Short mmCIF file of C-alpha atoms and ligand atoms in Angstrom, two decimals:
data_model
loop_
_atom_site.label_atom_id
_atom_site.label_comp_id
_atom_site.label_asym_id
_atom_site.label_seq_id
_atom_site.Cartn_x
_atom_site.Cartn_y
_atom_site.Cartn_z
CA MET V 1466 -79.08 -17.14 -36.62
CA LEU V 1467 -78.58 -20.26 -34.55
CA ASN V 1468 -81.21 -19.15 -32.08
CA LYS V 1469 -83.87 -19.41 -34.75
CA ILE V 1470 -83.18 -23.05 -35.51
CA SER V 1471 -85.45 -25.09 -33.31
CA PRO V 1472 -85.93 -27.93 -33.39
CA LEU V 1473 -82.71 -28.76 -35.22
CA GLY V 1474 -83.32 -30.09 -38.67
CA VAL V 1475 -86.73 -28.75 -39.56
CA ALA V 1476 -85.42 -25.76 -41.49
CA ILE V 1477 -83.07 -27.89 -43.55
CA LYS V 1478 -85.69 -30.46 -44.41
CA THR V 1479 -88.07 -27.87 -45.79
CA ALA V 1480 -85.40 -26.16 -47.86
CA LEU V 1481 -84.18 -29.41 -49.37
CA CYS V 1482 -87.58 -30.69 -50.41
CA VAL V 1483 -88.26 -27.45 -52.22
CA ALA V 1484 -84.92 -27.62 -54.02
CA TRP V 1485 -85.49 -31.20 -55.05
CA LEU V 1486 -88.95 -30.54 -56.46
CA ALA V 1487 -87.85 -27.41 -58.26
CA ALA V 1488 -85.12 -29.41 -59.97
CA GLY V 1489 -87.67 -31.78 -61.44
CA GLY V 1490 -85.41 -33.20 -64.09
CA VAL V 1491 -85.58 -31.33 -67.36
CA ALA V 1492 -83.83 -28.00 -67.13
CA SER V 1493 -82.20 -25.98 -69.86
CA ALA V 1494 -78.79 -26.84 -71.28
CA ALA V 1495 -75.88 -25.94 -69.07
CA SER V 1496 -72.14 -26.35 -68.91
CA VAL V 1497 -70.83 -27.58 -65.56
CA ASP V 1498 -67.67 -29.04 -64.09
CA TYR V 1499 -69.10 -32.32 -62.77
CA VAL V 1500 -72.22 -34.40 -63.06
CA ILE V 1501 -72.43 -37.11 -60.42
CA HIS V 1502 -74.87 -39.96 -61.02
CA SER V 1503 -75.91 -42.00 -58.00
CA ASN V 1504 -78.66 -44.26 -56.73
CA ALA V 1505 -77.93 -43.29 -53.14
CA ILE V 1506 -77.81 -39.55 -52.64
CA TYR V 1507 -78.16 -38.59 -48.97
CA PRO V 1508 -78.80 -34.83 -48.88
CA GLY V 1509 -77.80 -34.59 -45.23
CA ASP V 1510 -81.24 -33.95 -43.71
CA GLY V 1511 -81.69 -37.55 -42.61
CA SER V 1512 -83.63 -38.41 -45.76
CA GLY V 1513 -82.49 -40.58 -48.60
CA PRO V 1514 -81.39 -42.52 -50.42
CA LEU V 1515 -82.51 -40.67 -53.53
CA ALA V 1516 -81.61 -41.65 -57.08
CA GLY V 1517 -80.52 -38.82 -59.32
CA VAL V 1518 -77.74 -36.44 -60.24
CA VAL V 1519 -75.74 -33.75 -58.49
CA LEU V 1520 -74.35 -30.99 -60.73
CA VAL V 1521 -71.27 -29.14 -59.54
CA ASP V 1522 -69.81 -26.00 -61.05
CA LYS V 1523 -67.18 -23.50 -59.87
CA GLY V 1524 -67.00 -24.98 -56.41
CA LYS V 1525 -70.73 -25.04 -55.76
CA ILE V 1526 -73.57 -27.51 -56.05
CA VAL V 1527 -75.73 -25.96 -58.77
CA GLN V 1528 -78.48 -28.51 -59.16
CA VAL V 1529 -79.83 -31.71 -57.64
CA ALA V 1530 -82.26 -33.53 -59.90
CA LYS V 1531 -83.87 -36.87 -60.57
CA ARG V 1532 -82.39 -37.00 -64.08
CA GLU V 1533 -79.56 -35.24 -65.82
CA PRO V 1534 -80.95 -32.12 -67.54
CA GLN V 1535 -80.96 -32.45 -71.35
CA ASN V 1536 -77.93 -31.13 -73.24
CA THR V 1537 -75.81 -30.78 -70.14
CA GLN V 1538 -72.16 -30.21 -70.99
CA ALA V 1539 -69.94 -31.67 -68.26
CA ARG V 1540 -66.19 -31.47 -67.93
CA GLN V 1541 -66.44 -34.85 -66.19
CA ARG V 1542 -69.20 -37.33 -65.41
CA ILE V 1543 -68.73 -39.40 -62.28
CA ASP V 1544 -70.53 -42.71 -62.23
CA ALA V 1545 -71.34 -43.17 -58.57
CA SER V 1546 -74.27 -45.51 -59.16
CA ASP V 1547 -72.86 -47.98 -56.63
CA LEU V 1548 -71.68 -45.37 -54.16
CA VAL V 1549 -73.24 -43.37 -51.36
CA VAL V 1550 -73.13 -39.64 -52.11
CA ALA V 1551 -73.19 -37.45 -48.99
CA PRO V 1552 -72.16 -33.98 -47.90
CA GLY V 1553 -68.47 -33.94 -46.94
CA PHE V 1554 -68.17 -34.67 -43.24
CA ILE V 1555 -67.47 -31.90 -40.74
CA ASP V 1556 -65.37 -32.70 -37.69
CA PRO V 1557 -66.02 -30.18 -34.90
CA HIS V 1558 -63.20 -31.34 -32.61
CA THR V 1559 -59.72 -31.96 -33.99
CA HIS V 1560 -56.13 -31.06 -33.29
CA ALA V 1561 -55.29 -30.97 -37.01
CA CYS V 1562 -53.82 -27.48 -36.74
CA ASN V 1563 -50.83 -28.93 -34.89
CA ASP V 1564 -50.02 -30.44 -38.29
CA PHE V 1565 -50.91 -27.28 -40.24
CA ASP V 1566 -48.65 -25.27 -37.92
CA LYS V 1567 -45.57 -27.08 -39.22
CA GLY V 1568 -45.52 -24.41 -41.92
CA GLN V 1569 -45.71 -26.75 -44.91
CA PRO V 1570 -48.57 -27.32 -47.33
CA ASN V 1571 -50.71 -29.93 -45.58
CA LEU V 1572 -53.02 -32.34 -47.36
CA ASN V 1573 -54.73 -33.47 -44.13
CA ALA V 1574 -54.86 -36.92 -45.74
CA ASN V 1575 -55.90 -38.69 -42.53
CA TYR V 1576 -59.12 -36.67 -42.49
CA LEU V 1577 -59.79 -36.64 -46.25
CA THR V 1578 -59.68 -40.43 -46.34
CA GLN V 1579 -62.38 -40.55 -43.65
CA GLY V 1580 -64.59 -38.40 -45.89
CA VAL V 1581 -64.01 -35.29 -43.77
CA THR V 1582 -63.85 -32.05 -45.75
CA THR V 1583 -63.88 -29.57 -42.84
CA VAL V 1584 -62.03 -29.67 -39.52
CA PHE V 1585 -62.31 -27.36 -36.53
CA CYS V 1586 -59.29 -26.46 -34.40
CA GLY V 1587 -58.60 -24.40 -31.31
CA ASN V 1588 -60.71 -26.76 -29.18
CA ASP V 1589 -60.14 -27.47 -25.48
CA GLY V 1590 -59.20 -23.83 -24.88
CA GLY V 1591 -56.12 -24.18 -27.08
CA GLY V 1592 -55.03 -22.67 -30.36
CA LYS V 1593 -53.83 -19.13 -31.00
CA ILE V 1594 -55.41 -15.79 -30.20
CA ASN V 1595 -54.69 -14.21 -33.61
CA VAL V 1596 -57.37 -16.21 -35.42
CA GLY V 1597 -57.43 -14.05 -38.54
CA GLU V 1598 -53.70 -14.24 -39.15
CA VAL V 1599 -53.66 -17.99 -38.58
CA LEU V 1600 -56.50 -18.55 -41.06
CA ASP V 1601 -54.73 -16.40 -43.65
CA ARG V 1602 -51.52 -18.36 -43.15
CA TYR V 1603 -53.19 -21.76 -43.58
CA GLU V 1604 -54.82 -20.61 -46.78
CA GLN V 1605 -51.55 -19.24 -48.14
CA GLN V 1606 -49.54 -22.36 -47.32
CA GLY V 1607 -52.22 -24.68 -48.70
CA ILE V 1608 -54.46 -27.15 -46.89
CA GLY V 1609 -56.32 -30.20 -48.18
CA SER V 1610 -59.48 -29.69 -46.11
CA ASN V 1611 -61.37 -26.64 -44.97
CA VAL V 1612 -60.58 -25.35 -41.51
CA ALA V 1613 -62.43 -23.22 -38.96
CA LEU V 1614 -61.11 -22.00 -35.63
CA TYR V 1615 -62.27 -21.36 -32.12
CA VAL V 1616 -60.64 -18.78 -29.95
CA GLY V 1617 -59.39 -20.75 -26.98
CA HIS V 1618 -59.91 -19.52 -23.43
CA GLY V 1619 -56.60 -21.09 -22.37
CA ALA V 1620 -54.74 -19.24 -25.11
CA VAL V 1621 -56.43 -15.97 -24.17
CA ARG V 1622 -55.75 -16.46 -20.45
CA THR V 1623 -52.12 -17.38 -21.05
CA ALA V 1624 -51.62 -14.28 -23.20
CA VAL V 1625 -52.92 -12.04 -20.41
CA MET V 1626 -51.85 -13.76 -17.18
CA GLY V 1627 -49.57 -16.68 -18.02
CA ARG V 1628 -50.26 -20.04 -16.43
CA GLU V 1629 -50.86 -18.65 -12.97
CA ASN V 1630 -53.10 -20.52 -10.58
CA ARG V 1631 -55.39 -17.69 -9.49
CA HIS V 1632 -58.53 -15.80 -10.48
CA ALA V 1633 -58.34 -12.96 -12.99
CA SER V 1634 -58.40 -9.34 -11.84
CA THR V 1635 -60.99 -6.96 -13.28
CA GLU V 1636 -58.34 -5.43 -15.53
CA GLU V 1637 -57.16 -8.86 -16.74
CA LEU V 1638 -60.71 -9.90 -17.46
CA LYS V 1639 -61.19 -6.79 -19.59
CA GLN V 1640 -58.06 -7.58 -21.57
CA MET V 1641 -59.27 -11.14 -22.14
CA GLN V 1642 -62.66 -9.86 -23.30
CA THR V 1643 -60.93 -7.64 -25.84
CA LEU V 1644 -58.94 -10.60 -27.18
CA VAL V 1645 -62.09 -12.70 -27.53
CA ALA V 1646 -63.89 -9.84 -29.32
CA ASN V 1647 -60.97 -9.41 -31.73
CA ALA V 1648 -60.91 -13.12 -32.54
CA MET V 1649 -64.66 -13.21 -33.11
CA GLN V 1650 -64.37 -10.27 -35.49
CA GLN V 1651 -61.69 -12.22 -37.36
CA GLY V 1652 -64.08 -15.13 -37.94
CA ALA V 1653 -63.78 -17.45 -34.92
CA LEU V 1654 -66.58 -19.98 -34.44
CA GLY V 1655 -66.91 -19.12 -30.80
CA LEU V 1656 -65.11 -19.60 -27.51
CA SER V 1657 -63.64 -22.96 -26.53
CA THR V 1658 -62.56 -23.89 -23.05
CA GLY V 1659 -60.57 -26.71 -21.51
CA LEU V 1660 -61.61 -26.34 -17.89
CA TYR V 1661 -60.05 -29.69 -17.04
CA TYR V 1662 -56.68 -28.47 -18.21
CA VAL V 1663 -54.16 -25.90 -17.06
CA PRO V 1664 -54.76 -22.96 -17.21
CA GLY V 1665 -58.52 -23.27 -17.86
CA ASN V 1666 -58.80 -25.18 -14.62
CA TYR V 1667 -57.75 -22.07 -12.68
CA ALA V 1668 -60.70 -20.01 -13.97
CA ASP V 1669 -64.00 -19.83 -12.11
CA THR V 1670 -67.38 -19.96 -13.84
CA ALA V 1671 -67.83 -16.19 -13.62
CA GLU V 1672 -64.68 -15.62 -15.70
CA VAL V 1673 -65.93 -18.02 -18.37
CA VAL V 1674 -69.39 -16.42 -18.41
CA ALA V 1675 -67.84 -12.96 -18.87
CA LEU V 1676 -65.90 -14.20 -21.91
CA ALA V 1677 -68.75 -16.31 -23.30
CA LYS V 1678 -70.95 -13.21 -23.27
CA VAL V 1679 -68.50 -11.55 -25.66
CA ALA V 1680 -68.57 -14.57 -27.99
CA ALA V 1681 -72.38 -14.55 -27.81
CA ARG V 1682 -72.49 -10.93 -28.96
CA PHE V 1683 -70.89 -12.05 -32.22
CA GLY V 1684 -73.13 -15.08 -32.70
CA GLY V 1685 -70.53 -17.54 -31.40
CA VAL V 1686 -70.94 -20.92 -29.76
CA TYR V 1687 -69.42 -21.97 -26.43
CA ASP V 1688 -67.58 -25.29 -26.78
CA SER V 1689 -66.17 -26.96 -23.70
CA HIS V 1690 -63.94 -29.76 -22.64
CA ILE V 1691 -65.72 -29.73 -19.34
CA ARG V 1692 -64.14 -29.30 -15.94
CA ASP V 1693 -64.51 -32.95 -15.05
CA GLU V 1694 -65.53 -35.87 -17.29
CA SER V 1695 -65.04 -38.23 -14.38
CA SER V 1696 -64.82 -37.95 -10.58
CA TYR V 1697 -61.55 -36.04 -10.34
CA HIS V 1698 -62.83 -32.90 -8.77
CA VAL V 1699 -66.38 -31.55 -9.09
CA GLY V 1700 -67.57 -34.67 -10.93
CA LEU V 1701 -69.21 -35.21 -14.31
CA VAL V 1702 -72.71 -34.07 -13.39
CA ALA V 1703 -71.56 -30.78 -11.83
CA ALA V 1704 -69.26 -30.13 -14.78
CA VAL V 1705 -72.16 -30.52 -17.23
CA GLN V 1706 -74.29 -28.32 -14.96
CA GLU V 1707 -71.61 -25.63 -15.19
CA VAL V 1708 -71.94 -25.64 -18.99
CA LEU V 1709 -75.73 -25.34 -18.72
CA ASP V 1710 -75.31 -22.45 -16.26
CA ILE V 1711 -73.00 -20.74 -18.76
CA ALA V 1712 -75.63 -21.19 -21.50
CA ARG V 1713 -78.23 -19.53 -19.29
CA ASP V 1714 -76.06 -16.73 -17.89
CA ALA V 1715 -74.19 -15.83 -21.09
CA HIS V 1716 -77.16 -16.41 -23.44
CA ILE V 1717 -75.05 -18.56 -25.71
CA PRO V 1718 -75.57 -21.91 -27.48
CA VAL V 1719 -73.34 -24.43 -25.70
CA HIS V 1720 -71.64 -27.54 -26.98
CA LEU V 1721 -70.22 -30.38 -24.89
CA ALA V 1722 -66.98 -31.56 -26.46
CA HIS V 1723 -66.30 -35.31 -26.83
CA LEU V 1724 -69.13 -36.22 -24.47
CA LYS V 1725 -68.30 -39.22 -22.31
CA ALA V 1726 -68.51 -40.78 -18.85
CA LEU V 1727 -64.85 -41.34 -18.07
CA GLY V 1728 -63.95 -43.94 -15.50
CA VAL V 1729 -65.60 -46.52 -13.30
CA ASP V 1730 -66.93 -43.99 -10.79
CA VAL V 1731 -69.23 -42.35 -13.35
CA TRP V 1732 -70.25 -45.25 -15.57
CA GLY V 1733 -74.00 -45.15 -16.05
CA GLU V 1734 -74.26 -41.39 -15.52
CA SER V 1735 -75.11 -40.91 -19.21
CA LYS V 1736 -78.73 -41.31 -18.14
CA THR V 1737 -78.56 -38.32 -15.79
CA ILE V 1738 -76.64 -36.20 -18.30
CA ILE V 1739 -79.18 -36.88 -21.05
CA GLN V 1740 -82.03 -35.91 -18.71
CA MET V 1741 -80.24 -32.70 -17.77
CA VAL V 1742 -79.74 -31.74 -21.41
CA GLN V 1743 -83.36 -32.56 -22.26
CA GLN V 1744 -84.52 -30.38 -19.37
CA ALA V 1745 -82.26 -27.57 -20.60
CA HIS V 1746 -83.82 -27.89 -24.07
CA ALA V 1747 -87.25 -27.67 -22.48
CA ASN V 1748 -86.08 -24.48 -20.74
CA GLY V 1749 -85.14 -22.97 -24.09
CA LEU V 1750 -81.37 -23.42 -23.96
CA ILE V 1751 -79.45 -24.62 -27.02
CA VAL V 1752 -77.27 -27.54 -25.93
CA THR V 1753 -75.49 -29.97 -28.25
CA ALA V 1754 -72.50 -32.30 -28.08
CA ASP V 1755 -70.05 -34.29 -30.14
CA GLN V 1756 -68.67 -37.75 -29.52
CA TYR V 1757 -66.02 -40.08 -30.88
CA PRO V 1758 -66.77 -43.78 -31.24
CA TRP V 1759 -63.95 -45.29 -29.18
CA LYS V 1760 -63.78 -46.80 -25.69
CA ALA V 1761 -60.37 -45.30 -25.02
CA SER V 1762 -59.67 -41.61 -24.74
CA GLY V 1763 -56.31 -40.17 -25.68
CA THR V 1764 -54.18 -38.23 -23.27
CA SER V 1765 -50.69 -38.44 -21.78
CA VAL V 1766 -49.42 -40.24 -18.70
CA ALA V 1767 -49.25 -36.89 -16.90
CA GLY V 1768 -52.66 -35.84 -18.23
CA ALA V 1769 -54.23 -39.06 -16.98
CA LEU V 1770 -52.60 -39.27 -13.58
CA MET V 1771 -51.14 -36.00 -12.33
CA PRO V 1772 -53.20 -33.77 -10.03
CA ARG V 1773 -53.94 -30.47 -11.78
CA TRP V 1774 -52.39 -28.31 -9.05
CA ALA V 1775 -49.09 -30.10 -9.48
CA LEU V 1776 -48.92 -29.05 -13.15
CA ALA V 1777 -48.96 -25.28 -12.48
CA GLY V 1778 -46.24 -23.12 -13.98
CA SER V 1779 -43.45 -24.17 -16.32
CA LYS V 1780 -42.33 -27.72 -17.02
CA GLU V 1781 -39.27 -27.13 -14.84
CA GLU V 1782 -41.47 -26.02 -11.96
CA TYR V 1783 -43.73 -29.06 -12.11
CA HIS V 1784 -40.84 -31.46 -12.55
CA ALA V 1785 -39.27 -29.88 -9.45
CA ARG V 1786 -42.46 -30.72 -7.48
CA LEU V 1787 -42.13 -34.36 -8.54
CA LYS V 1788 -38.64 -34.45 -7.05
CA ASP V 1789 -39.53 -32.53 -3.87
CA PRO V 1790 -39.66 -34.94 -0.89
CA ALA V 1791 -42.14 -32.62 0.82
CA GLN V 1792 -44.65 -32.65 -2.04
CA LEU V 1793 -44.14 -36.02 -3.72
CA PRO V 1794 -45.99 -38.20 -1.18
CA GLY V 1795 -49.18 -36.17 -1.58
CA ILE V 1796 -48.84 -36.26 -5.36
CA ARG V 1797 -48.41 -40.03 -5.28
CA VAL V 1798 -51.61 -40.50 -3.27
CA GLU V 1799 -53.59 -38.51 -5.82
CA MET V 1800 -51.95 -40.31 -8.75
CA LEU V 1801 -52.91 -43.65 -7.26
CA ASP V 1802 -56.54 -42.59 -6.99
CA ASN V 1803 -56.49 -41.29 -10.56
CA LEU V 1804 -55.11 -44.63 -11.73
CA ARG V 1805 -57.88 -46.50 -9.92
CA ARG V 1806 -60.46 -44.16 -11.46
CA ARG V 1807 -59.18 -44.91 -14.96
CA GLY V 1808 -59.35 -48.65 -14.44
CA GLY V 1809 -55.84 -49.49 -13.23
CA ALA V 1810 -52.43 -49.83 -14.85
CA ASP V 1811 -53.70 -52.36 -17.42
CA SER V 1812 -56.02 -49.77 -18.93
CA LEU V 1813 -53.29 -47.27 -19.91
CA LEU V 1814 -51.65 -48.26 -23.21
CA ILE V 1815 -48.62 -46.28 -24.36
CA SER V 1816 -49.55 -45.43 -27.93
CA ASP V 1817 -47.15 -42.55 -28.52
CA PRO V 1818 -45.37 -42.86 -31.91
CA THR V 1819 -42.32 -41.19 -30.34
CA ALA V 1820 -42.17 -43.42 -27.25
CA GLY V 1821 -39.70 -45.91 -28.73
CA GLU V 1822 -39.74 -49.31 -27.04
CA LEU V 1823 -42.47 -48.26 -24.62
CA ARG V 1824 -44.99 -48.03 -27.43
CA GLY V 1825 -47.57 -50.80 -27.39
CA LYS V 1826 -47.04 -51.63 -23.72
CA THR V 1827 -49.42 -50.99 -20.85
CA LEU V 1828 -48.29 -49.13 -17.78
CA ALA V 1829 -48.68 -52.43 -15.89
CA GLN V 1830 -46.26 -54.19 -18.27
CA ILE V 1831 -43.70 -51.39 -18.01
CA ALA V 1832 -43.89 -51.46 -14.20
CA THR V 1833 -43.36 -55.23 -14.15
CA GLU V 1834 -40.43 -55.05 -16.58
CA ARG V 1835 -38.78 -52.35 -14.49
CA GLY V 1836 -39.59 -54.01 -11.18
CA VAL V 1837 -41.26 -50.87 -9.83
CA SER V 1838 -44.79 -49.86 -8.89
CA PRO V 1839 -47.07 -48.46 -11.63
CA ILE V 1840 -46.86 -45.02 -10.00
CA ASP V 1841 -43.05 -45.11 -10.04
CA ALA V 1842 -43.12 -46.21 -13.66
CA ALA V 1843 -45.50 -43.35 -14.46
CA LEU V 1844 -43.25 -40.83 -12.68
CA GLN V 1845 -40.24 -42.12 -14.64
CA ILE V 1846 -42.14 -41.71 -17.92
CA ILE V 1847 -43.35 -38.22 -17.02
CA LEU V 1848 -39.88 -37.02 -15.99
CA GLY V 1849 -38.46 -38.64 -19.12
CA GLY V 1850 -40.59 -36.36 -21.29
CA ASN V 1851 -44.08 -37.84 -20.84
CA ALA V 1852 -45.85 -40.07 -23.42
CA ARG V 1853 -49.24 -40.23 -25.11
CA VAL V 1854 -51.56 -43.00 -23.96
CA ALA V 1855 -54.81 -44.62 -25.02
CA SER V 1856 -56.79 -44.73 -21.77
CA PHE V 1857 -59.51 -47.40 -21.81
CA ASN V 1858 -62.10 -45.83 -19.57
CA MET V 1859 -65.54 -45.79 -21.22
CA ALA V 1860 -68.49 -48.20 -21.01
CA ASP V 1861 -70.52 -49.34 -24.04
CA GLN V 1862 -73.82 -48.45 -22.38
CA ASP V 1863 -72.79 -44.79 -22.03
CA ILE V 1864 -71.27 -44.53 -25.51
CA GLU V 1865 -74.47 -45.94 -27.03
CA ALA V 1866 -76.85 -43.90 -24.88
CA PHE V 1867 -75.14 -40.67 -25.95
CA MET V 1868 -74.93 -41.73 -29.59
CA ARG V 1869 -78.70 -42.28 -29.78
CA GLN V 1870 -79.38 -38.60 -29.02
CA ASP V 1871 -80.16 -36.45 -32.04
CA TRP V 1872 -78.18 -33.55 -30.51
CA VAL V 1873 -74.93 -35.54 -30.55
CA VAL V 1874 -72.74 -35.28 -33.67
CA THR V 1875 -69.63 -37.15 -34.82
CA SER V 1876 -66.13 -35.95 -34.00
CA SER V 1877 -62.64 -37.40 -33.76
CA ASP V 1878 -60.68 -35.39 -31.17
CA GLY V 1879 -57.78 -36.70 -33.29
CA SER V 1880 -54.43 -36.72 -31.53
CA PRO V 1881 -51.13 -38.50 -32.14
CA GLY V 1882 -50.99 -42.10 -30.99
CA HIS V 1883 -54.75 -42.74 -31.08
CA PRO V 1884 -56.56 -44.23 -34.11
CA ARG V 1885 -59.34 -41.65 -33.76
CA LYS V 1886 -57.19 -39.22 -35.76
CA TYR V 1887 -57.31 -41.57 -38.77
CA ALA V 1888 -60.50 -43.55 -38.45
CA SER V 1889 -63.30 -42.06 -36.31
CA PHE V 1890 -65.95 -41.55 -39.00
CA PRO V 1891 -65.58 -44.98 -40.65
CA LYS V 1892 -65.30 -46.56 -37.17
CA LYS V 1893 -68.66 -45.10 -36.19
CA TYR V 1894 -70.12 -46.30 -39.50
CA GLN V 1895 -68.68 -49.81 -39.13
CA ASP V 1896 -69.56 -50.33 -35.46
CA TYR V 1897 -72.82 -48.44 -35.04
CA VAL V 1898 -74.45 -48.25 -38.49
CA GLN V 1899 -73.42 -51.60 -39.99
CA GLY V 1900 -72.72 -53.55 -36.79
CA LYS V 1901 -75.05 -52.63 -33.95
CA LYS V 1902 -77.51 -50.76 -36.22
CA LEU V 1903 -77.81 -48.06 -33.60
CA LEU V 1904 -78.06 -45.39 -36.31
CA SER V 1905 -79.43 -45.49 -39.84
CA LEU V 1906 -77.06 -44.48 -42.61
CA GLY V 1907 -79.08 -41.28 -43.07
CA GLU V 1908 -78.76 -40.43 -39.37
CA PHE V 1909 -75.03 -41.09 -39.41
CA ILE V 1910 -74.60 -38.80 -42.41
CA GLN V 1911 -76.81 -36.08 -40.98
CA ARG V 1912 -74.97 -36.11 -37.66
CA SER V 1913 -71.65 -35.95 -39.47
CA SER V 1914 -72.49 -33.07 -41.81
CA SER V 1915 -75.60 -30.86 -41.86
CA LYS V 1916 -76.38 -30.97 -38.17
CA THR V 1917 -72.82 -30.01 -37.34
CA ALA V 1918 -72.91 -27.13 -39.84
CA GLN V 1919 -76.17 -25.96 -38.32
CA ILE V 1920 -74.93 -26.07 -34.72
CA PHE V 1921 -71.94 -23.91 -35.54
CA GLY V 1922 -73.56 -21.59 -38.07
CA LEU V 1923 -71.47 -22.74 -41.03
CA THR V 1924 -73.74 -21.32 -43.66
CA GLY V 1925 -73.64 -22.87 -47.13
CA ARG V 1926 -71.94 -26.09 -45.98
CA GLY V 1927 -72.98 -29.55 -44.92
CA GLN V 1928 -75.86 -30.26 -47.30
CA ILE V 1929 -76.38 -31.39 -50.84
CA ALA V 1930 -78.53 -28.56 -52.12
CA PRO V 1931 -78.20 -25.85 -54.78
CA GLY V 1932 -75.96 -22.99 -53.71
CA TYR V 1933 -74.06 -25.04 -51.14
CA ALA V 1934 -70.30 -25.52 -51.35
CA ALA V 1935 -69.43 -28.66 -53.31
CA ASP V 1936 -67.92 -30.56 -50.38
CA LEU V 1937 -68.96 -34.10 -51.24
CA VAL V 1938 -67.97 -37.60 -50.18
CA LEU V 1939 -68.69 -40.59 -52.41
CA PHE V 1940 -68.06 -43.81 -50.53
CA ASP V 1941 -68.58 -47.50 -51.03
CA ALA V 1942 -71.02 -48.68 -48.35
CA LYS V 1943 -69.41 -52.12 -48.36
CA SER V 1944 -65.76 -51.15 -48.06
CA TYR V 1945 -65.86 -47.85 -46.12
CA ALA V 1946 -63.94 -48.89 -43.02
CA PRO V 1947 -61.27 -47.95 -40.49
CA LYS V 1948 -57.82 -49.47 -40.95
CA ALA V 1949 -56.14 -47.87 -37.93
CA ASP V 1950 -56.31 -49.46 -34.49
CA TYR V 1951 -54.69 -48.79 -31.11
CA MET V 1952 -51.50 -50.61 -32.05
CA HIS V 1953 -51.39 -49.12 -35.56
CA PRO V 1954 -52.97 -45.72 -35.05
CA GLU V 1955 -51.66 -44.10 -38.22
CA VAL V 1956 -53.18 -46.07 -41.07
CA LEU V 1957 -55.43 -44.26 -43.55
CA SER V 1958 -59.06 -45.34 -43.72
CA GLN V 1959 -60.48 -46.98 -46.83
CA GLY V 1960 -63.62 -46.88 -48.93
CA VAL V 1961 -63.90 -43.20 -49.89
CA GLN V 1962 -63.82 -43.43 -53.69
CA TRP V 1963 -64.26 -39.75 -54.50
CA LEU V 1964 -63.99 -36.65 -52.39
CA LEU V 1965 -64.71 -33.14 -53.58
CA VAL V 1966 -63.51 -30.17 -51.53
CA ASN V 1967 -64.93 -26.87 -52.77
CA GLY V 1968 -65.68 -28.55 -56.08
CA GLN V 1969 -62.13 -29.86 -56.59
CA VAL V 1970 -61.28 -33.53 -56.64
CA ALA V 1971 -59.23 -34.47 -53.57
CA ILE V 1972 -59.76 -38.22 -53.91
CA GLN V 1973 -60.29 -39.84 -57.29
CA GLU V 1974 -61.17 -43.53 -57.58
CA GLY V 1975 -59.79 -44.16 -54.11
CA GLU V 1976 -56.51 -42.27 -54.59
CA LEU V 1977 -55.53 -38.94 -53.04
CA THR V 1978 -54.89 -36.43 -55.82
CA GLY V 1979 -52.73 -34.07 -53.72
CA LYS V 1980 -55.06 -31.17 -54.44
CA LEU V 1981 -54.94 -28.49 -51.74
CA ALA V 1982 -58.49 -27.25 -52.16
CA GLY V 1983 -59.29 -26.40 -48.56
CA GLN V 1984 -60.44 -22.95 -47.52
CA ALA V 1985 -60.20 -21.10 -44.24
CA LEU V 1986 -63.79 -20.66 -43.08
CA ARG V 1987 -64.56 -17.43 -41.29
CA LYS V 1988 -67.81 -17.22 -39.41
CA LYS V 1989 -69.88 -14.38 -40.72
CA ILE V 1990 -71.08 -12.04 -38.02
ZN1 ZN B 2676 -60.65 -32.25 -25.13
#
């Protein structure tokens, strides 16, 4: 179904206008759960603001009209005349399932308070292979937001061949294809890869194409943390080219995860990347991306600095390499170059909530305090259990160039120790809608809801239109704002006054209600 949507947005616009006109204002009497009155309804298609009412019943939007139909019986009327009413936001790149996997009911409060009603997990090649079982489990335990899952290439590869640094055999490839097919039948969104990470890094393009073809058969999308966002190995441009090659060879819509130009060596390359994607569009390929609005990425000390080859095998094996006098000198040389690439020891801030007294210090500060070189300090931290860092490595010009593209949607890539997990959507609003005026409010909403739903084939979500799920965010345009920052990454955002998830109130007058109204979303084949 995705293949038919071109250019993005046209189909939605037409459908919405028809719905709006049909709901002219005076319909017959009806009994509904909620009537929301607002002067600023943004349907999600980039249009708006519209003044009118949204009627919600039994989890669905049943009518959008200029006036409340006569004799409407409502369980509750919500006066949102001073609020923006938008489709609940959809975050296509999160790690929220690490929280869901703790086995307890999970409100997902840090996303709800950003206005996010649906999160995706299993990105970067991660997650679990038994997608159906996992979705069932989340639903049974109770979740505050909706969730959808990728099947991760790394998880599939690990299940078949462990974390071994070699190409797959024909037999192994077949087994991996079966696992991908099973996951797609269980409702996965598509195939994700983390070709920068172990074990994705050990796979060649042909292996990925063979698996992406399976996902394509089931209407899936290929989502990739690309092989190199910087100049580590093949370089940013070649890594994007690999994704475009996969789109062509596997006949699959492709999506670049958390698009960025990471590190001084590749600053300014956004221009080339944008041209490559535009050329791919002209050639008929479907290529999209998501982006988070922060200058620092989130990773760990090892993730930022260690050469990939040194991470092969178990933790014990890679720690042994770091203590091996034969291998350590070579590792140190590569670590030093990686540190230079990321902007030096001042640009790595330990932000890990579990890092004790290291938290809030840069690698440079820790090295000075300990009287050792930054590389020695990094090795000590890694051998001591590693720590999450905020790595300041992006340039404004690249962030803004990517954000201007209408094929780039909002995401968080939320991870512990980085404010993006708590504040990405309001941060983008505050910095780029209100501040730099790079996007209109309508564009911000569209690229945080309907466009994302469209890219990933989430039917019946992401728009304010009759028949759509009643995932709705009602926020105050003046006070919607991030509260988390790099030093205080775990503070809930503010300004969402009401949030409906599947027609149930998750936030009421600015307060979380504790309602676990989220559903597991299974992609229909
Ligand atoms: Zn990633």
